[in-house]
Structures are given as structure tokens and as C-alpha cells.
Short mmCIF file of C-alpha atoms in Angstrom, two decimals:
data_model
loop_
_atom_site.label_atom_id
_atom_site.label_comp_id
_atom_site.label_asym_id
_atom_site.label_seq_id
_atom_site.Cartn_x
_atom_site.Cartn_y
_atom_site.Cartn_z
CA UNK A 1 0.00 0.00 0.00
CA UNK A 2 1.15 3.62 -0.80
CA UNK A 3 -2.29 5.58 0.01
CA UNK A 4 -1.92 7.87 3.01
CA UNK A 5 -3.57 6.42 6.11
CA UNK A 6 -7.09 8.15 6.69
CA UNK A 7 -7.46 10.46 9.45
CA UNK A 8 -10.25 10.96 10.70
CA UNK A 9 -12.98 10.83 13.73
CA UNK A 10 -12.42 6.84 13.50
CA UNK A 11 -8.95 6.74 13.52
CA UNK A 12 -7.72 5.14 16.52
CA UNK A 13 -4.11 5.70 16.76
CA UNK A 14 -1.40 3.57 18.78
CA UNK A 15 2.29 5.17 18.78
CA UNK A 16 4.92 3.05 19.86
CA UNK A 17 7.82 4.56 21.54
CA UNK A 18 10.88 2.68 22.97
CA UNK A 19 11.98 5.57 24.86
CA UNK A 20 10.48 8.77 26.84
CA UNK A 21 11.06 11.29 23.84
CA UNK A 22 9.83 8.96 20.41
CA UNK A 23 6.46 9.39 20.83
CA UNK A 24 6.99 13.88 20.48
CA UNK A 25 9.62 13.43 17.88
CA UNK A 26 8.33 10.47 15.46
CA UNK A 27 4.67 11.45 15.39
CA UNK A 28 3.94 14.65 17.52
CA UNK A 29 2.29 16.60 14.52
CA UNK A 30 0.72 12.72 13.45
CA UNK A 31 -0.56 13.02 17.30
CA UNK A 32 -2.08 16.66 17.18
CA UNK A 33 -3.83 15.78 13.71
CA UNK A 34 -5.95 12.46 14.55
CA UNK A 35 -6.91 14.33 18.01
CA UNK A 36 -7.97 17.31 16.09
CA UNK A 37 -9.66 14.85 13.76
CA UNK A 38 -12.03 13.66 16.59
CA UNK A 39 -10.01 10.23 16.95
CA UNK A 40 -8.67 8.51 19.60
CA UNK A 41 -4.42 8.66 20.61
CA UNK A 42 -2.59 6.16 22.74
CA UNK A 43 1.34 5.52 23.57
CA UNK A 44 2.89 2.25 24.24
CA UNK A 45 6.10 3.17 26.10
CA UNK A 46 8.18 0.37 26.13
CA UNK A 47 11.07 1.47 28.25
CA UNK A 48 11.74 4.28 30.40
CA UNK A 49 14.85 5.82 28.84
CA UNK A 50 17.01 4.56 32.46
CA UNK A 51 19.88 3.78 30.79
CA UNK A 52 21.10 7.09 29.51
CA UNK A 53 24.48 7.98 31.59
CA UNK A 54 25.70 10.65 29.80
CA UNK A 55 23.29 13.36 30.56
CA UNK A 56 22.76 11.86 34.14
CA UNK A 57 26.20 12.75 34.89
CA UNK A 58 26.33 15.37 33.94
CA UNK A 59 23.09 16.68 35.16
CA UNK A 60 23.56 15.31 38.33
CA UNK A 61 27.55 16.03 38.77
CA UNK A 62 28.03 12.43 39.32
CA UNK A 63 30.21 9.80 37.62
CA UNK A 64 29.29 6.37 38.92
CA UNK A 65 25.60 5.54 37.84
CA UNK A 66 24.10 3.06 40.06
CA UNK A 67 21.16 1.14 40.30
CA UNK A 68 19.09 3.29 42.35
CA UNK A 69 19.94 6.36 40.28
CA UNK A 70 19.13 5.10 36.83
CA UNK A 71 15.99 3.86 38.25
CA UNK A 72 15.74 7.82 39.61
CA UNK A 73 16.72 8.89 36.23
CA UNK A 74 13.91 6.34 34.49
CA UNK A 75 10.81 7.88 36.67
CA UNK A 76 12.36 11.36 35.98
CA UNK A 77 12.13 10.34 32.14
CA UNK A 78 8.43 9.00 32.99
CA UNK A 79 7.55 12.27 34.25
CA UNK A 80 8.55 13.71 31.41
CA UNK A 81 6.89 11.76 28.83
CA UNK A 82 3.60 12.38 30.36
CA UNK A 83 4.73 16.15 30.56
CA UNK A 84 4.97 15.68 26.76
CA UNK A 85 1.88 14.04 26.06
CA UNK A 86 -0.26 16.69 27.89
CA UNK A 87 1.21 19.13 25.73
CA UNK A 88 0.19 17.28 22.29
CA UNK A 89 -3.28 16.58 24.19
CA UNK A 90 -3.11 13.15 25.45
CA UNK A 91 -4.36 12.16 28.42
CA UNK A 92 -2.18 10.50 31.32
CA UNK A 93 -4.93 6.97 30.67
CA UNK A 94 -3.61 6.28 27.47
CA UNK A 95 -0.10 6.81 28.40
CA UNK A 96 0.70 2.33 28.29
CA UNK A 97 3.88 2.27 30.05
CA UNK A 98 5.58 -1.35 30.34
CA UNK A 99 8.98 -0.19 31.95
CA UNK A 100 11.12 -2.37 30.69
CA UNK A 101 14.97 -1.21 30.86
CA UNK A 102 16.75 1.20 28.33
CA UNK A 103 18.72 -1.13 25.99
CA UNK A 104 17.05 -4.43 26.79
CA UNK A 105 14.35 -4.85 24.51
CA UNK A 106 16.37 -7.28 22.68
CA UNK A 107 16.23 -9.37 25.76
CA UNK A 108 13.09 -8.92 26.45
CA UNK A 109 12.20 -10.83 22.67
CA UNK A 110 14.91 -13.45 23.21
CA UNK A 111 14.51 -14.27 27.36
CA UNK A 112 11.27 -13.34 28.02
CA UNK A 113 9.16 -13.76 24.37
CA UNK A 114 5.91 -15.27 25.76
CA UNK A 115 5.72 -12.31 28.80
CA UNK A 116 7.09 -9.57 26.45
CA UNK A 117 5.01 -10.20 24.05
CA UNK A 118 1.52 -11.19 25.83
CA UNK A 119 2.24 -7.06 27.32
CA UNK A 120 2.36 -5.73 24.15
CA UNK A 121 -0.36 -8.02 22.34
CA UNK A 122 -2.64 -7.19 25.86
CA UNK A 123 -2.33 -2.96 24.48
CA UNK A 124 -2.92 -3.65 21.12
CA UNK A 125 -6.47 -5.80 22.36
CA UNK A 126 -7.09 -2.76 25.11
CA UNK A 127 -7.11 0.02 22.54
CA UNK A 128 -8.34 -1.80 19.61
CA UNK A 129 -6.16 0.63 16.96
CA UNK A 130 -6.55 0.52 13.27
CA UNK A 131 -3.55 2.97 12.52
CA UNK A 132 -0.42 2.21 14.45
CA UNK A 133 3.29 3.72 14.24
CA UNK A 134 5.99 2.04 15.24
CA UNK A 135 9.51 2.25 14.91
CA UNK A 136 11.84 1.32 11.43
CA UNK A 137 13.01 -2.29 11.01
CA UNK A 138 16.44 -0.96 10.08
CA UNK A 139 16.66 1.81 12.94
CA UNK A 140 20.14 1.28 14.32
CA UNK A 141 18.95 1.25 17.47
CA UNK A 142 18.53 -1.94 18.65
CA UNK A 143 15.67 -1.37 21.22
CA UNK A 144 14.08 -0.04 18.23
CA UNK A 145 14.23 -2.50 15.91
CA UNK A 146 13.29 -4.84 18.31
CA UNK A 147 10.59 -3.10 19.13
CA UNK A 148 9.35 -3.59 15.49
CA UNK A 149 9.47 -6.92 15.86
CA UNK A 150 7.96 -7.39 18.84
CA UNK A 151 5.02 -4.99 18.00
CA UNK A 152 4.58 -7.06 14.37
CA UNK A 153 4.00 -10.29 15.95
CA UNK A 154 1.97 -9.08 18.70
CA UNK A 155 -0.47 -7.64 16.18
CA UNK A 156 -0.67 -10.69 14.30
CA UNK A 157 -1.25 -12.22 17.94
CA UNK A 158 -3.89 -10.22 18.06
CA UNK A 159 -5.57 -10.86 14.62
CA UNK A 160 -5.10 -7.00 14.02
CA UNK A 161 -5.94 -5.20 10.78
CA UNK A 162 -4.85 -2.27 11.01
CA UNK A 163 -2.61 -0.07 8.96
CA UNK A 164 1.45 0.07 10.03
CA UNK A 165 3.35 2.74 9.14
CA UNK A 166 7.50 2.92 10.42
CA UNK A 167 9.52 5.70 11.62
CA UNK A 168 13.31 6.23 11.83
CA UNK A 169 14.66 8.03 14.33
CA UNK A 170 18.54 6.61 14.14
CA UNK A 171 19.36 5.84 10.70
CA UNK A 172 18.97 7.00 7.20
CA UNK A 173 15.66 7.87 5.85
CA UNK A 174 14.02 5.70 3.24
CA UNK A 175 12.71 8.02 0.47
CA UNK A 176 9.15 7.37 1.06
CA UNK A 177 5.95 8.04 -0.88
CA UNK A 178 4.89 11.39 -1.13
CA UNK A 179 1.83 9.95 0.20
CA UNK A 180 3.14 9.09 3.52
CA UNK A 181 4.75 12.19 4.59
CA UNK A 182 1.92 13.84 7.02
CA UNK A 183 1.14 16.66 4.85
CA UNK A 184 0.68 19.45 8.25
CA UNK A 185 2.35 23.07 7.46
CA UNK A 186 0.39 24.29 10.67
CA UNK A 187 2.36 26.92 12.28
CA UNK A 188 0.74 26.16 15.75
CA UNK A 189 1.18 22.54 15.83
CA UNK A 190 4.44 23.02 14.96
CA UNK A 191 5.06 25.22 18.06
CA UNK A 192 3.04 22.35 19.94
CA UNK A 193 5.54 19.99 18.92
CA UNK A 194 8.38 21.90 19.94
CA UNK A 195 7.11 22.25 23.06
CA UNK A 196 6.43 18.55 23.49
CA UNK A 197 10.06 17.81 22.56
CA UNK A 198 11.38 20.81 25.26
CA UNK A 199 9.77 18.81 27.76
CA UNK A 200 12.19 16.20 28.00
CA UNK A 201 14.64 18.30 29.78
CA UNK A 202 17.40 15.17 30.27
CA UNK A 203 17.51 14.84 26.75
CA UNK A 204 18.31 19.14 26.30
CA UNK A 205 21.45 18.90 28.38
CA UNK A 206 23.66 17.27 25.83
CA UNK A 207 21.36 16.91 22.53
CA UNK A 208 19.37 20.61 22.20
CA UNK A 209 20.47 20.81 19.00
CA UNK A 210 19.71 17.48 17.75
CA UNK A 211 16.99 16.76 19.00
CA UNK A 212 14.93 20.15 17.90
CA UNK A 213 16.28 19.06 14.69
CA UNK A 214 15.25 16.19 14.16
CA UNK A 215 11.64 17.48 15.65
CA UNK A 216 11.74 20.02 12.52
CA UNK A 217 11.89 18.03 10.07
CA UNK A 218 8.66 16.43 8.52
CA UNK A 219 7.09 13.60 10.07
CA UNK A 220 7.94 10.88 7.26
CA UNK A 221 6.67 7.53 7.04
CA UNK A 222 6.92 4.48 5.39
CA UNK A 223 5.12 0.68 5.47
CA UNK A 224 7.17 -1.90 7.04
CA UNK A 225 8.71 -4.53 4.93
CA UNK A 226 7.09 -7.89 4.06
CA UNK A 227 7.57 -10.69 6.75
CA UNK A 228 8.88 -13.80 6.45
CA UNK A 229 6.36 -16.16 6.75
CA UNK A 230 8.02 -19.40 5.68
CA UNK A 231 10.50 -21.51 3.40
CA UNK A 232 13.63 -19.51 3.27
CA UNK A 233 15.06 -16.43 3.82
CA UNK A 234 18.49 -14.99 2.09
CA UNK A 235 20.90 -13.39 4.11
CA UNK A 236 22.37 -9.69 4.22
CA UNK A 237 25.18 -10.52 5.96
CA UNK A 238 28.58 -12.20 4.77
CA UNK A 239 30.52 -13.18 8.09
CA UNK A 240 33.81 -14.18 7.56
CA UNK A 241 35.37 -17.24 9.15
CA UNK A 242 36.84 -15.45 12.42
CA UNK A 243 33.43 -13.55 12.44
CA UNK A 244 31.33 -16.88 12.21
CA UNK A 245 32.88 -18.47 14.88
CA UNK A 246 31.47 -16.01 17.36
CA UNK A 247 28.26 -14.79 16.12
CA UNK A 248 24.53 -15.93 16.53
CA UNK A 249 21.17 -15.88 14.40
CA UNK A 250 18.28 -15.39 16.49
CA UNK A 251 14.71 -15.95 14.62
CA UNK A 252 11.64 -14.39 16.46
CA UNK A 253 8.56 -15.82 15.20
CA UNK A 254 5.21 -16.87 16.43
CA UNK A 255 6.68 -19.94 17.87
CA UNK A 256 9.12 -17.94 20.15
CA UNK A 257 12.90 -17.46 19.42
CA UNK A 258 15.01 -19.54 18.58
CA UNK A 259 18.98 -18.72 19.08
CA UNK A 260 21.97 -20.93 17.24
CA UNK A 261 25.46 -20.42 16.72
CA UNK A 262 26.41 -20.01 13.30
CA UNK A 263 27.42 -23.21 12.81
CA UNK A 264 24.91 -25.01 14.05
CA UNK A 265 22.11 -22.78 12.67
CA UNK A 266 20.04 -24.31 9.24
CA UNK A 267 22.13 -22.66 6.91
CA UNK A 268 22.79 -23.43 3.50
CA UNK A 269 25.48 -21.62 0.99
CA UNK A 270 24.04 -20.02 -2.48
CA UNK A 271 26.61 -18.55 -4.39
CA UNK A 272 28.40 -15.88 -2.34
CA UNK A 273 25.21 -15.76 0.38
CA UNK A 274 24.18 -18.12 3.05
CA UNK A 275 20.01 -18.85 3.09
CA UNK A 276 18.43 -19.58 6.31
CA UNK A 277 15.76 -22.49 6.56
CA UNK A 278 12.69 -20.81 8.60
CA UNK A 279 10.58 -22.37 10.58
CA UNK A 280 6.62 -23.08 9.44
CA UNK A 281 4.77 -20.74 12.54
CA UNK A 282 1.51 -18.91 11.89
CA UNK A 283 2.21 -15.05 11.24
CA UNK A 284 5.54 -13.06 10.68
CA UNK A 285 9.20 -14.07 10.96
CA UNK A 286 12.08 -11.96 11.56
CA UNK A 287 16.22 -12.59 11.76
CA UNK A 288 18.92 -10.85 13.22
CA UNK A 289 22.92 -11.74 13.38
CA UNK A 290 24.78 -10.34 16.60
CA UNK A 291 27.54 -11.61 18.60
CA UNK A 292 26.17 -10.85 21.66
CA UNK A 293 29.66 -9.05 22.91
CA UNK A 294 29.53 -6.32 25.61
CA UNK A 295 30.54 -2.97 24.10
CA UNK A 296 29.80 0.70 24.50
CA UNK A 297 28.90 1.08 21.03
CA UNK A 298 25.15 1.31 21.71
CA UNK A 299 23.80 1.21 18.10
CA UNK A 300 23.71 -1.89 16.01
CA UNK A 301 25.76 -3.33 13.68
CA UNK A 302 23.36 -5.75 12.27
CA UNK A 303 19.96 -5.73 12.91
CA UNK A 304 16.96 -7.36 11.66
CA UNK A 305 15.81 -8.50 8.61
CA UNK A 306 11.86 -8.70 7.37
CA UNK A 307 11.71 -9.25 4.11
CA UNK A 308 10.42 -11.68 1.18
CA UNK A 309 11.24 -15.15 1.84
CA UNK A 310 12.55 -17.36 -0.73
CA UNK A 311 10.02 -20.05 -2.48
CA UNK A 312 11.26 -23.64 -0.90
CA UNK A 313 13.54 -24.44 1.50
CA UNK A 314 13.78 -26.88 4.72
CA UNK A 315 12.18 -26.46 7.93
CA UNK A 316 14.28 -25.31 10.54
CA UNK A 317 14.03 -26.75 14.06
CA UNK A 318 15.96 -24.66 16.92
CA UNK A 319 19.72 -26.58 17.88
CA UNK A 320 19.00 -28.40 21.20
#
């Protein structure tokens, strides 16, 4: 599809946000619009933004970040968000916050896919949206393209029809549709949006700049990619043989995940590629490579893939 969503007194319009700031900057105008439409606005906040050091030091003219204070730092970031949402005229009831950790969404798929999943899929049945906006596939981000993932199966979960448009906060911009950029030149919900973005004060100390920037520009959009849904799938990536003896494919599907070692995953060469077997599950598929090391890079190198599977191919079955 390529139309423009409909916006309107029926819309009913689920955002989902990884972090306290997402919601303002990915779809703050998108917000203002269905509400001023007559429809209905809700946020699923996945995580409260408690991982962010940088800005807690040096807000708080500390260096060692403990426990206690990120969790400090995460209600502060809570506060916040709902600070936000007031401004763009949404109500502290349809504020869904899960409060998961900053940078685990990844581990909430792989660890805890049934729980992680049933908290998302119990939103999507709660609000009943037929427009929902959720973060890029290929956002380098990992929380947020996990949370892609996670919010695609829970709507199939669901049996959900409605129409899923993607956002990209850290990454390169697809060139989308004309059709799909939120055509809103008003001045005053504009300044709204600002405003909604100033309220995350953590985020001003170290990313003003940035971060009214990126709320400037136009709220593009475009539809996710196809999901696997069976046979096989080829593969981006070309590990070498040092790389390949450390890294992992993880599938998330509607069976659950399932994690193997390169070696041991159902691979297959083709040419120059490698083609992963997937599994036969009801719903979407997704793959990701990582190598699970501890790093302060936060962004990732990898990420997921959601696209058309090949025709034939085995079925997989996760290494014991």
C-alpha cells in the first residue's frame, strides 16, 4: 500500500515509543492531527529511557551511575513523557507504560518472548487501533528495531488489521511516498511539537540541538517490509570465518525465538550468500545476526531482517 492512512474521527491511533522522547519526535504533529480529527491517541512506552548515563552525569555532577539512580533517572524520564503528552493533548490513561529497561528490549524478545510479548499483544487488544506507528526495522537502534518486531507479531497475535506505518529516528531515511509524509504546514502545531520535545529536559542537556532538529523536520513515514512467513530467507550478511565463529542468528517468530550459533544454525550456501531455513509458525518471521559481545557502542551493527522469503527451502528446528 502507498495511500496515506485516513485520518479521521475513526482513527484510533497507537504510537509506539521505545523511549520517553519517540512518541513527540516520530509522530507529535501525526498526534495533534488524529486528536484534532475527533479520533482517539494512545502511547505504548516500552522502556523508560534509564539507561542514559551521559546526561545523568552530567546533570547530576556524578560519575558512577548506580542502580538506584538510573531507576531515579527512568521515573524522571516518565515524568517527562507524560509532561509531553499533555502538551500534544493526550491524556495521562492512554499513556501504556511497560517499563522495561533502556537497551534491553532485545532481551526482552529473546529471554522473556511469551511475557514480552503477551504485554504488548494485551495494548494492542485494550485500545483496539486501526492505525499504528511504530519504529523502522532498520533503525540502528537496537531497542528499536526490536521493538518492530515485537510490535509485528503481537499484532498478528492479536488478529489485528490495522494499517502500520514505520519511523526512523537513528538511521537514514528511506525516500518514502509522497503519500506518507503527514502533509501538516500548521504553524501552531508546529510550536506544539516543539514544546512537546522541550519537555524532555534530560535529553536538552547534551542533545538541544539534535533533537529540535530532528523534531523540525517532517514527520515521514513508510510501510514496514514484508515478513517472512516461511520456506527460506536470504541473508544480508557475509561473516567471515573469524566472524562466524562467534556470532549468533536469532529468529523471532510466532513460535518464540530460537537462538543458534552459526554453525549449528540451518544454513545453507548459495553462491556468495548463506540462506536460512525458517521455521513453518503462523504469522511473521524476523532474523537478526549479533555476537552478543559487551561494548559501548550502543547502536547496532546488524539488525533485523523482514523481508520476502525465498520459495522452498527446509524447515528449521531450533539446535537443542
Amino acid at each position: 500500500m502507498s495511500r496515506h492512512p485516513t485520518i479521521d474521527g475513526s482513527t484510533r491511533l497507537l504510537v509506539v515509543a521505545p523511549h520517553p522522547d519517540d512518541e513527540s519526535l516520530a509522530a507529535g504533529l501525526l498526534i495533534q492531527r488524529t486528536l484534532a480529527s475527533g479520533g482517539r491517541v494512545d502511547v505504548l512506552l516500552l522502556t523508560d529511557g534509564d539507561d542514559n548515563p551521559w546526561p545523568q552525569r552530567w546533570l547530576e555532577r556524578r560519575i558512577v551511575v548506580g542502580a538506584a539512580d538510573r531507576a531515579r533517572w527512568g521515573a524522571r524520564r516518565r515524568r517527562e513523557v507524560a509532561a509531553a503528552l499533555a502538551r500534544l493533548g493526550v491524556g495521562p490513561d492512554h499513556l501504556h507504560a511497560l517499563g522495561w529497561h533502556d537497551m534491553q528490549v532485545t532481551s526482552e524478545l529473546r529471554e522473556r518472548h511469551g511475557q514480552a510479548l503477551s504485554a504488548v499483544r494485551r495494548v494492542v487488544e485494550r485500545t483496539r487501533p486501526n492505525l499504528v506507528v511504530i519504529p523502522d526495522l532498520g533503525d540502528s537502534h537496537p531497542d528499536h528495531g526490536s521493538a518492530h518486531v515485537l510490535a509485528r507479531l503481537a499484532l498478528a497475535a492479536a488478529g489485528s488489521n490495522a494499517d502500520v506505518l514505520t519511523y526512523m529516528v537513528h538511521g537514514t531515511e528511506r525516500s518514502a511516498p509522497e503519500d506518507l509524509i503527514v502533509p501538516d504546514a500548521d504553524a501552531q502545531r508546529q510550536a506544539t511539537k516543539t514544546a512537546a520535545v522541550l519537555e524532555h529536559h534530560t535529553q536538552m542537556a547534551l542533545s538541544r540541538k539534535r533533537m529540535l532538529r530532528v523534531a523540525s523536520r517532517p514527520e515521514r513515514f513508510d510501510r514496514p517490509p514484508p515478513a517472512l512467513t516461511g520456506g527460506t530467507v536470504r541473508l544480508p550478511w557475509r561473516p567471515g570465518p573469524l566472524a562466524r565463529a562467534r556470532v549468533r542468528i536469532v529468529l523471532a517468530d510466532g513460535q518464540g525465538v530460537a537462538v543458534w550459533p552459526w554453525r549449528r544454525a540451518p544454513l545453507e550456501r548459495s553462491g556468495e550468500d548463506w540462506v536460512l531455513s525458517l521455521r513453518h509458525a503462523a504469522g511473521p518471521a524476523f532474523v537478526k545476526l549479533t555476537a552478543d559481545l559487551s561494548t559501548p557502542w550502543i547502536y547496532d551493527r546488524y539488525g533485523w531482517v523482514g523481508a520476502d522469503p525465498e520459495p522452498v527451502g527446509l524447515v528449521a528446528r531450533p539446535a537443542a
